[in-house]
Tab-separated table of C-alpha atoms in Angstrom:
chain	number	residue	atom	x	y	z
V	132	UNK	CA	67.599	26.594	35.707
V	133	UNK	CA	64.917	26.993	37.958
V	134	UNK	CA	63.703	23.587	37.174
V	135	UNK	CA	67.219	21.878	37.992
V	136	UNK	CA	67.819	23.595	41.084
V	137	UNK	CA	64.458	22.077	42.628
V	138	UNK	CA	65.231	19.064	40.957
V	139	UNK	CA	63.052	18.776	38.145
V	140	UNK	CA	59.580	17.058	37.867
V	141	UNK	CA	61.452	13.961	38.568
V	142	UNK	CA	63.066	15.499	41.598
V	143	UNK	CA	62.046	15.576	45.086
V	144	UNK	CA	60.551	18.635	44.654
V	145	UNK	CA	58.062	17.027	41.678
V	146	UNK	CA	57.300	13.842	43.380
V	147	UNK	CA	55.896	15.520	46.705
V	148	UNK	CA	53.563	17.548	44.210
V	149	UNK	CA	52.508	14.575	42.637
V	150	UNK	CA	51.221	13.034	45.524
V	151	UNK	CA	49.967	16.158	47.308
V	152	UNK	CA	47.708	16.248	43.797
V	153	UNK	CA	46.826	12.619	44.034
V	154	UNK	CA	46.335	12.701	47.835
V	155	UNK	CA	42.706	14.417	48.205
V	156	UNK	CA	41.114	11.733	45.533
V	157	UNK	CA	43.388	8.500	46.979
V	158	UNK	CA	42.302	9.413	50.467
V	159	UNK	CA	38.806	9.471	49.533
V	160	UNK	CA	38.451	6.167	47.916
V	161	UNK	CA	40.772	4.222	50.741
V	162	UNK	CA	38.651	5.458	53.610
V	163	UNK	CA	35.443	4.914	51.736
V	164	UNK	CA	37.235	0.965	50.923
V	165	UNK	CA	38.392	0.700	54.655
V	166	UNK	CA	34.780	1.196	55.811
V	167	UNK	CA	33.283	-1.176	53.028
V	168	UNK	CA	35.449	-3.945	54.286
V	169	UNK	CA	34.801	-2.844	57.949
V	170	UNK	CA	31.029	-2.972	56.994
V	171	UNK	CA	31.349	-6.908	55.370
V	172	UNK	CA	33.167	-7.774	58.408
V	173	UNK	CA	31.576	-6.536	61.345
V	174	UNK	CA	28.415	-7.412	59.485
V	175	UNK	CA	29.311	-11.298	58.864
V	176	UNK	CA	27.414	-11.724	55.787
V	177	UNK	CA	30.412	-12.757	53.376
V	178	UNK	CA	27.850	-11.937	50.501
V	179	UNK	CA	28.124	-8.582	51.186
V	180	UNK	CA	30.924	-7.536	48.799
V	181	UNK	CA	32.932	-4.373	49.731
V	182	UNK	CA	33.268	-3.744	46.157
V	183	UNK	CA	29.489	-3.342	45.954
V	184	UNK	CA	29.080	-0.958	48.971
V	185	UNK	CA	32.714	0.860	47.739
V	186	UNK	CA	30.705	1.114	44.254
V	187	UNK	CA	27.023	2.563	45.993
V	188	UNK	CA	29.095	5.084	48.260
V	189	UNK	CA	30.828	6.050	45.548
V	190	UNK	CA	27.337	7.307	43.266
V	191	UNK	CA	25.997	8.636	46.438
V	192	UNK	CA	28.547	11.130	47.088
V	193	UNK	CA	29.005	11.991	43.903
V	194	UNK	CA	25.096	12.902	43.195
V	195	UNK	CA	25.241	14.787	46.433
V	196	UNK	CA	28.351	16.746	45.889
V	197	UNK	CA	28.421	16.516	41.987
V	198	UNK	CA	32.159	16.665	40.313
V	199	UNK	CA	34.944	17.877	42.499
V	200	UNK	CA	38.189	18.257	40.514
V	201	UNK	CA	40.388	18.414	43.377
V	202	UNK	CA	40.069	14.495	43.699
V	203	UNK	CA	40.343	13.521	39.866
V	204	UNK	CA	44.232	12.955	40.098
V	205	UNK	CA	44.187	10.421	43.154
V	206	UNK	CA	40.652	8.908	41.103
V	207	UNK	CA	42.469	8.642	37.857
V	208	UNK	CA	45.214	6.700	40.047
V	209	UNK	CA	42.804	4.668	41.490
V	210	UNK	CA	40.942	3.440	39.029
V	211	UNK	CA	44.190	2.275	36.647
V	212	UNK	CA	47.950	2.116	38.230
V	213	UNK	CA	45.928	0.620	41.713
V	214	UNK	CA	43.700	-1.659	40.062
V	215	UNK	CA	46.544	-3.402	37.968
V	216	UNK	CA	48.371	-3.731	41.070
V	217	UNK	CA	45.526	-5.466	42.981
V	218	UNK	CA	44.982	-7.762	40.351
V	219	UNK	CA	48.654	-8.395	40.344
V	220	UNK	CA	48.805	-9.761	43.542
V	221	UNK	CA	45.304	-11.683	43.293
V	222	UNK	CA	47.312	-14.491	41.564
V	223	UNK	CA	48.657	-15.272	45.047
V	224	UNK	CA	45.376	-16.428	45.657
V	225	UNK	CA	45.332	-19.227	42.535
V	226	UNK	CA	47.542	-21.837	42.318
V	227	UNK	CA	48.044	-24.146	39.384
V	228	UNK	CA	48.296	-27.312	41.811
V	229	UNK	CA	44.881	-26.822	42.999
V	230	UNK	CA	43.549	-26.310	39.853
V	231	UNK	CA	45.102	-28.945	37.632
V	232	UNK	CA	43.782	-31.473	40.663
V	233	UNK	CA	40.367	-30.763	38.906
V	234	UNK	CA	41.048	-33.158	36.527
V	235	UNK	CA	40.489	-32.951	32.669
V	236	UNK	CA	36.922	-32.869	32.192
V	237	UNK	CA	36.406	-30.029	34.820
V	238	UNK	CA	39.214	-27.954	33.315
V	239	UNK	CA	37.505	-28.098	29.600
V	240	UNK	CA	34.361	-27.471	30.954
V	241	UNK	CA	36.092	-23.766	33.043
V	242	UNK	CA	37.623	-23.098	29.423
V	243	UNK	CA	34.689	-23.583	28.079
V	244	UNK	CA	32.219	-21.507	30.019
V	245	UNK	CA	34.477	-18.715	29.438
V	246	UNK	CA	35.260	-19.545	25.685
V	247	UNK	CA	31.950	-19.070	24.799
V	248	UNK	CA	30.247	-16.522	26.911
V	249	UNK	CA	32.641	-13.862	26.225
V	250	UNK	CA	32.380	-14.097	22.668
V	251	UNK	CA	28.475	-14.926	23.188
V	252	UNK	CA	28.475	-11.349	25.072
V	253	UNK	CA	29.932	-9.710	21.887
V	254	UNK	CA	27.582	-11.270	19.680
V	255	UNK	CA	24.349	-10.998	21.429
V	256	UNK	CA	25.516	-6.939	22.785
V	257	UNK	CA	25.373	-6.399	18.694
V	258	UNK	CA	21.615	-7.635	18.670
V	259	UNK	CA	20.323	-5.821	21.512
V	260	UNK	CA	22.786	-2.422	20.529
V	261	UNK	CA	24.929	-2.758	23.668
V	262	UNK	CA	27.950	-0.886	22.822
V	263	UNK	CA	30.973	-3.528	22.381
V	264	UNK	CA	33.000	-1.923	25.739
V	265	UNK	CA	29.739	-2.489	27.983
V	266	UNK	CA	29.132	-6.334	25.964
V	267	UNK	CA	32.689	-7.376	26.728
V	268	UNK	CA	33.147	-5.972	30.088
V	269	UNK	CA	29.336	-7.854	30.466
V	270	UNK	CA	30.933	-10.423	29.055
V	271	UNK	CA	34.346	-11.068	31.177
V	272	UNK	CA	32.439	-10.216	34.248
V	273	UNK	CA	29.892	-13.217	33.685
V	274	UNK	CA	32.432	-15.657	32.509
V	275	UNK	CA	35.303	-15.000	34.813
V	276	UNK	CA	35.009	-13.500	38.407
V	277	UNK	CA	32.474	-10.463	38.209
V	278	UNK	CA	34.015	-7.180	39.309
V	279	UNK	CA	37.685	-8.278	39.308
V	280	UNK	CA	37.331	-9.272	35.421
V	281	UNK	CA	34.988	-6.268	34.695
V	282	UNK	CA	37.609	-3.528	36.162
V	283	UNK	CA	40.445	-5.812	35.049
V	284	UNK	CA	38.881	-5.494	31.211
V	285	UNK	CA	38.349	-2.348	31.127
V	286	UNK	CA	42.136	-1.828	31.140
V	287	UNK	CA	42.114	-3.016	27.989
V	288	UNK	CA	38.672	-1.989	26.642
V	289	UNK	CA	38.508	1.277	27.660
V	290	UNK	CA	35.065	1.840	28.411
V	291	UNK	CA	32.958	4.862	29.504
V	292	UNK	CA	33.215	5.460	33.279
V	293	UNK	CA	29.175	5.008	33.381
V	294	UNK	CA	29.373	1.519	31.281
V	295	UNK	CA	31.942	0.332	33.969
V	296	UNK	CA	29.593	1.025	36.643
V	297	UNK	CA	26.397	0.195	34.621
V	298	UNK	CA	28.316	-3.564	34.122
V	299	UNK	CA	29.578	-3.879	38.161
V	300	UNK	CA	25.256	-3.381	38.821
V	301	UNK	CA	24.371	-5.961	36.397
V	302	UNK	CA	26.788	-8.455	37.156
V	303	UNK	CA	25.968	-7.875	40.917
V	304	UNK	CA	22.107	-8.328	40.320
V	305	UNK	CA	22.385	-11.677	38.293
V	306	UNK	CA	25.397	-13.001	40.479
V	307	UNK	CA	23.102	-12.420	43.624
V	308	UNK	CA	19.978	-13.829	41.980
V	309	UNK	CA	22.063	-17.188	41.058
V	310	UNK	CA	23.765	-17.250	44.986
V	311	UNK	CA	19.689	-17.312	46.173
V	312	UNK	CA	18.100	-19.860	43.131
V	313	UNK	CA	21.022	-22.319	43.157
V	314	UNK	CA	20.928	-23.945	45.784
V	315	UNK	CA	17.075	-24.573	45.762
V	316	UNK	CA	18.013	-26.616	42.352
V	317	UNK	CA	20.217	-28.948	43.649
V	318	UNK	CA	17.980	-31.357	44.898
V	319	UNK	CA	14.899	-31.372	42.041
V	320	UNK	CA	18.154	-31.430	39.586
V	321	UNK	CA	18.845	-34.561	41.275
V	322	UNK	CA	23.125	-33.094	41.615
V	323	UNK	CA	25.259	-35.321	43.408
V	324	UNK	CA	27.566	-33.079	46.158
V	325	UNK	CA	30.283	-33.054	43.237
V	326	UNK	CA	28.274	-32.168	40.922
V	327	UNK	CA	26.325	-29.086	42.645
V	328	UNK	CA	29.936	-27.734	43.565
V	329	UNK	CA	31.036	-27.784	40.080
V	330	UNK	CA	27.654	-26.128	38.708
V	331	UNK	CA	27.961	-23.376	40.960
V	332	UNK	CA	31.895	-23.007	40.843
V	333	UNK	CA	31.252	-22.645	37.026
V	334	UNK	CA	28.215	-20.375	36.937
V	335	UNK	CA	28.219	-18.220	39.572
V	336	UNK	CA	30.403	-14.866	38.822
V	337	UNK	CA	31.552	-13.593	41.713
V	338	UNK	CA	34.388	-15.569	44.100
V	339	UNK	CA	31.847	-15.067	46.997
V	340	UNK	CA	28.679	-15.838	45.366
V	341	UNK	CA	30.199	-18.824	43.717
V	342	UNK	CA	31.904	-20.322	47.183
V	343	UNK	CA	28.525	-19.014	49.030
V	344	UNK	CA	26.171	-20.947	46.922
V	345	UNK	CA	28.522	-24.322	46.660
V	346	UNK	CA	28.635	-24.173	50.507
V	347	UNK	CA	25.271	-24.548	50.813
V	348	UNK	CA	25.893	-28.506	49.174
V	349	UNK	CA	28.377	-29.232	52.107
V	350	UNK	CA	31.844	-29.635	52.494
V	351	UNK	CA	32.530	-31.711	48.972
V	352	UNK	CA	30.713	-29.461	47.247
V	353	UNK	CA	32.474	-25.858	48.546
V	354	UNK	CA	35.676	-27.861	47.750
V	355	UNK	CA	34.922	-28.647	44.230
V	356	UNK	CA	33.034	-25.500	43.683
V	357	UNK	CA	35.954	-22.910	44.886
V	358	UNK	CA	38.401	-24.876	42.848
V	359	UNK	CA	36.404	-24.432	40.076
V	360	UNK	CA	35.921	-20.545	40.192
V	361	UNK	CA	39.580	-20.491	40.846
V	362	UNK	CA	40.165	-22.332	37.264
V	363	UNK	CA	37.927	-19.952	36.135
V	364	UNK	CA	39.863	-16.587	37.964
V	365	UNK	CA	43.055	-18.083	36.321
V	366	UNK	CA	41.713	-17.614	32.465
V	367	UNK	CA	41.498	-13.730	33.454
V	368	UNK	CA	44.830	-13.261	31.968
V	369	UNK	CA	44.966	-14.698	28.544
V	370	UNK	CA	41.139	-13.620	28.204
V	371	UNK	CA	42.402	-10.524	28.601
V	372	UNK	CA	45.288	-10.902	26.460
V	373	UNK	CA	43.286	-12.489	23.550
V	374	UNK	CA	40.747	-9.224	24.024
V	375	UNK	CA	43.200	-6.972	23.793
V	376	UNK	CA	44.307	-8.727	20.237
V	377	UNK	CA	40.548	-8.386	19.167
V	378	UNK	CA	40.656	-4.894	20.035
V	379	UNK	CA	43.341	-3.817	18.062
V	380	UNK	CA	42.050	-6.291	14.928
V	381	UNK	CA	38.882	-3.918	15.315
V	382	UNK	CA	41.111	-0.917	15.155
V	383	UNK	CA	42.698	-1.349	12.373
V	384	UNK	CA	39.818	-2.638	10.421
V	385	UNK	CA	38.200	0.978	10.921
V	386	UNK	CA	41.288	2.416	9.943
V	387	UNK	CA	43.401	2.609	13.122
V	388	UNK	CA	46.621	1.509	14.607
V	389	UNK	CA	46.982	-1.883	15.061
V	390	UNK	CA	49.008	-2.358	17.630
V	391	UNK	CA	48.606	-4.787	20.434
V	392	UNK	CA	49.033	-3.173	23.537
V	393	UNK	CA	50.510	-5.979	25.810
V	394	UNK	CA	48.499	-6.222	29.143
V	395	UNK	CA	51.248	-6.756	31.755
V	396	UNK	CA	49.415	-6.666	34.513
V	397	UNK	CA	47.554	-9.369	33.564
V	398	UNK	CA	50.707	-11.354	32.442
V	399	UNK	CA	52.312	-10.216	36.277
V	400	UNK	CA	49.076	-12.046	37.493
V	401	UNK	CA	50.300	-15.289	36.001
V	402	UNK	CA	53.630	-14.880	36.962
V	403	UNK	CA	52.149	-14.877	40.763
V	404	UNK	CA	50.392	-17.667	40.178
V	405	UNK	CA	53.564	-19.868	38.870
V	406	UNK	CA	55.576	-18.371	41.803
V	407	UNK	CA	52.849	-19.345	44.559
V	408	UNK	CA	52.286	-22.670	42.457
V	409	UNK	CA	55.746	-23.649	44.275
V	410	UNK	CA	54.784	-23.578	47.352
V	411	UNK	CA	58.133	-21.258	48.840
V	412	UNK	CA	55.372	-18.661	49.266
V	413	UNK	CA	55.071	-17.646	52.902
V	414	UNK	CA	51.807	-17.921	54.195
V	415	UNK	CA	51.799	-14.543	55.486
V	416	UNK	CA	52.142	-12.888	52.208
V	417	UNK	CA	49.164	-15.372	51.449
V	418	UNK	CA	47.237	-13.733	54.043
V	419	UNK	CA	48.456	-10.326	53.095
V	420	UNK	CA	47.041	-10.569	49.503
V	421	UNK	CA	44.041	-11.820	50.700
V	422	UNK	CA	43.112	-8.638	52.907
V	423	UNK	CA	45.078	-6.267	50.224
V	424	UNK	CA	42.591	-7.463	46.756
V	425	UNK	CA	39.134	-6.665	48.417
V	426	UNK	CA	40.714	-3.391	49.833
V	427	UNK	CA	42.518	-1.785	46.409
V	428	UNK	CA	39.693	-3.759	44.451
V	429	UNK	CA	37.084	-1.469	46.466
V	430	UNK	CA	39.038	1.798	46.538
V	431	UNK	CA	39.042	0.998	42.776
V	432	UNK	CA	35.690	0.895	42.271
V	433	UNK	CA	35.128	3.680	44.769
V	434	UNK	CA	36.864	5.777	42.586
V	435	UNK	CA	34.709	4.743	39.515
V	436	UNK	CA	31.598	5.511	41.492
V	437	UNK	CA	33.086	8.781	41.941
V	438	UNK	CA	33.870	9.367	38.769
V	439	UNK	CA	30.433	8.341	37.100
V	440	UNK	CA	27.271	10.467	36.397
V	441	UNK	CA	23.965	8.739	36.922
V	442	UNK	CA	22.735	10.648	34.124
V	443	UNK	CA	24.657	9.322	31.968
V	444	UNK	CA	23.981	6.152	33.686
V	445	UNK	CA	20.263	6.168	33.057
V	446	UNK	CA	20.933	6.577	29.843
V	447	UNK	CA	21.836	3.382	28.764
V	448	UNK	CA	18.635	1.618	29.173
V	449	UNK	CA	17.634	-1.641	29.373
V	450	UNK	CA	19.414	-3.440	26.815
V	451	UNK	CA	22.728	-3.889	28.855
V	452	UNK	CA	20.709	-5.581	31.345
V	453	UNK	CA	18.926	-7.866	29.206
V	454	UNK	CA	22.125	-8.871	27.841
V	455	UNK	CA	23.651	-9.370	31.614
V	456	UNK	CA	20.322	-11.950	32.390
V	457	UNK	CA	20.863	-13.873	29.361
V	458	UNK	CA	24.925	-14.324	29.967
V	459	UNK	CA	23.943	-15.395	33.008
V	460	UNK	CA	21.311	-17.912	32.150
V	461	UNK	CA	23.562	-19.102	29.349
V	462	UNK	CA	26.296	-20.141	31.270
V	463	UNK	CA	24.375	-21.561	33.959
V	464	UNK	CA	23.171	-24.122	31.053
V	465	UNK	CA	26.673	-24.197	29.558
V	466	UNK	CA	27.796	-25.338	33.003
V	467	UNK	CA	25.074	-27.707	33.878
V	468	UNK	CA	25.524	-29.398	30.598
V	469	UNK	CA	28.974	-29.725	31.095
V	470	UNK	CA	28.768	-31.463	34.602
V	471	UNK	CA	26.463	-33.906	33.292
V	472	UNK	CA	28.512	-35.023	30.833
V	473	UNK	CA	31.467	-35.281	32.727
V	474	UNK	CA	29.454	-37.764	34.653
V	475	UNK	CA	30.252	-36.916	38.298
């Protein structure tokens, strides 16, 4: 009677003690996201990702303060119901005009890069004993858009906390590496402007690195190369979907449920992108999404940092990083293959 008189869990009275237990834990990872964009901005460097510095913060306070309980509600929240919701409204950023204007050849070769690394990732993970969670989150992160895919996968994966974060570091490292060495290739690889753009567009695994290190071709070349990663950004969603399938065939081969657990986040993301494909859009709620992603993206990832024990971390080993090199030197041949025989 009790219950009904305060209304209930789903009352009033139950919502305001759901958020006063998420508050502590959502506080923590806004502010920390707030001050990694702050940092990228005031700083200039567009390289510098806020998920990155959202992710270090993250470890650092929690080897300094070690697990504090009071924020797992508002980090649970953060890391799943938030994240689906940012990657919701990053397919305001994609839009099927732009990408179609590719042409044919380009969009195989985006199809392709991601049609084979991901399964590549799976394969090769098996050979070096990378758990499958790390290998495809490895995987998605390399073929897709780095941290957006890797957080976005794990949705459906399910991964250890400390693979999540142990993935974000690799994917980071090689993406960073490629940003610096790419653009010194150009010229001995004898690329046309066209060509460089759609290298690095289809190589390079994070939105900034890949639009950073086409830049550096000129103008044609950040043109064709952001285009590009955007083709690639728009697989996210049916790469996810046709994970999820391969994660419930693996189920119920070892004797599990084989349900298919539909990802609707990621099939909201493609609903965005067919509603900002028409062009009735405001640009304002363009603009919006474009501060919002990096924001919820990095009190995501804040959260996982905060969530994740180096210990554990450590002991992984090597092997996931190998495995994170050789993605990334696989689809940078994957993609310069492809370009050439395009012909541009």
């Amino acid at each position: 009677m009790a219950a009904v008189a305060s209304g209930g869990q789903g009352g009033p009275s139950g919502r305001v003690a759901k958020l006063r237990k998420l508050a502590p834990g959502l506080l923590v990872c806004l502010v920390i996201a707030i001050a990694s964009v702050w940092l990228r901005n005031a700083s200039g460097i567009a390289a510098l990702n806020p998920v990155v510095i959202a992710l270090l913060v993250g470890l650092a306070w929690r080897s300094a303060k070690g697990r504090q309980p009071v924020l797992d509600a508002g980090l649970s929240f953060s890391i799943r119901p938030l994240l689906r919701f940012a990657i919701v409204i990053l397919g305001l950023q994609v839009t099927a005009t732009e990408v179609l204007a590719l042409g044919p050849g380009a969009l195989a070769l985006a199809v392709t890069v991601v049609g084979v690394t991901v399964p590549a990732a799976i394969w090769l993970g098996r050979l070096l004993g990378v758990q499958p969670g790390l290998a495809a989150l490895l995987g998605m992160g390399t073929g897709i858009c780095g941290a957006s895919a890797i957080v976005a996968t794990n949705q459906v994966v399910r991964a250890k906390d400390e693979d999540v974060t142990y993935a974000l570091a690799v994917i980071t490292l090689c993406g960073t590496v490629g940003l610096v060495l790419l653009p010194l290739l150009a010229e001995p690889l004898g690329m046309s402007a066209l060509a460089y753009g759609l290298w690095a567009g289809a190589s390079l695994h994070e939105v900034v690195q890949a639009v950073g290190a086409a830049a550096a071709g000129g103008p044609e070349a950040a043109q064709s190369g952001t285009v590009m990663k955007l083709a690639r950004v728009m697989l996210l969603a049916p790469a996810i979907m046709a994970l999820g399938w391969w994660v419930a065939r693996g189920a119920a081969a070892g004797g599990g449920t084989a349900k298919v657990q539909v990802p609707w986040f990621a099939v909201w993301f493609l609903v965005m992108v067919g509603i900002v494909s028409t062009g009735l859009v405001p640009g304002l709620a363009i603009e919006a999404s474009r501060f919002l992603v990096p924001l919820l993206m990095a009190a995501s990832v804040a959260a996982l940092g905060l969530s994740t024990d180096l210990k554990a971390l450590r002991a992984r080993g090597l092997a996931p990083l190998a495995l994170g090199i050789a993605l990334s030197l696989l689809i940078a041949a994957i993609a310069f293959a492809g370009v050439k025989l395009i012909g541009v």
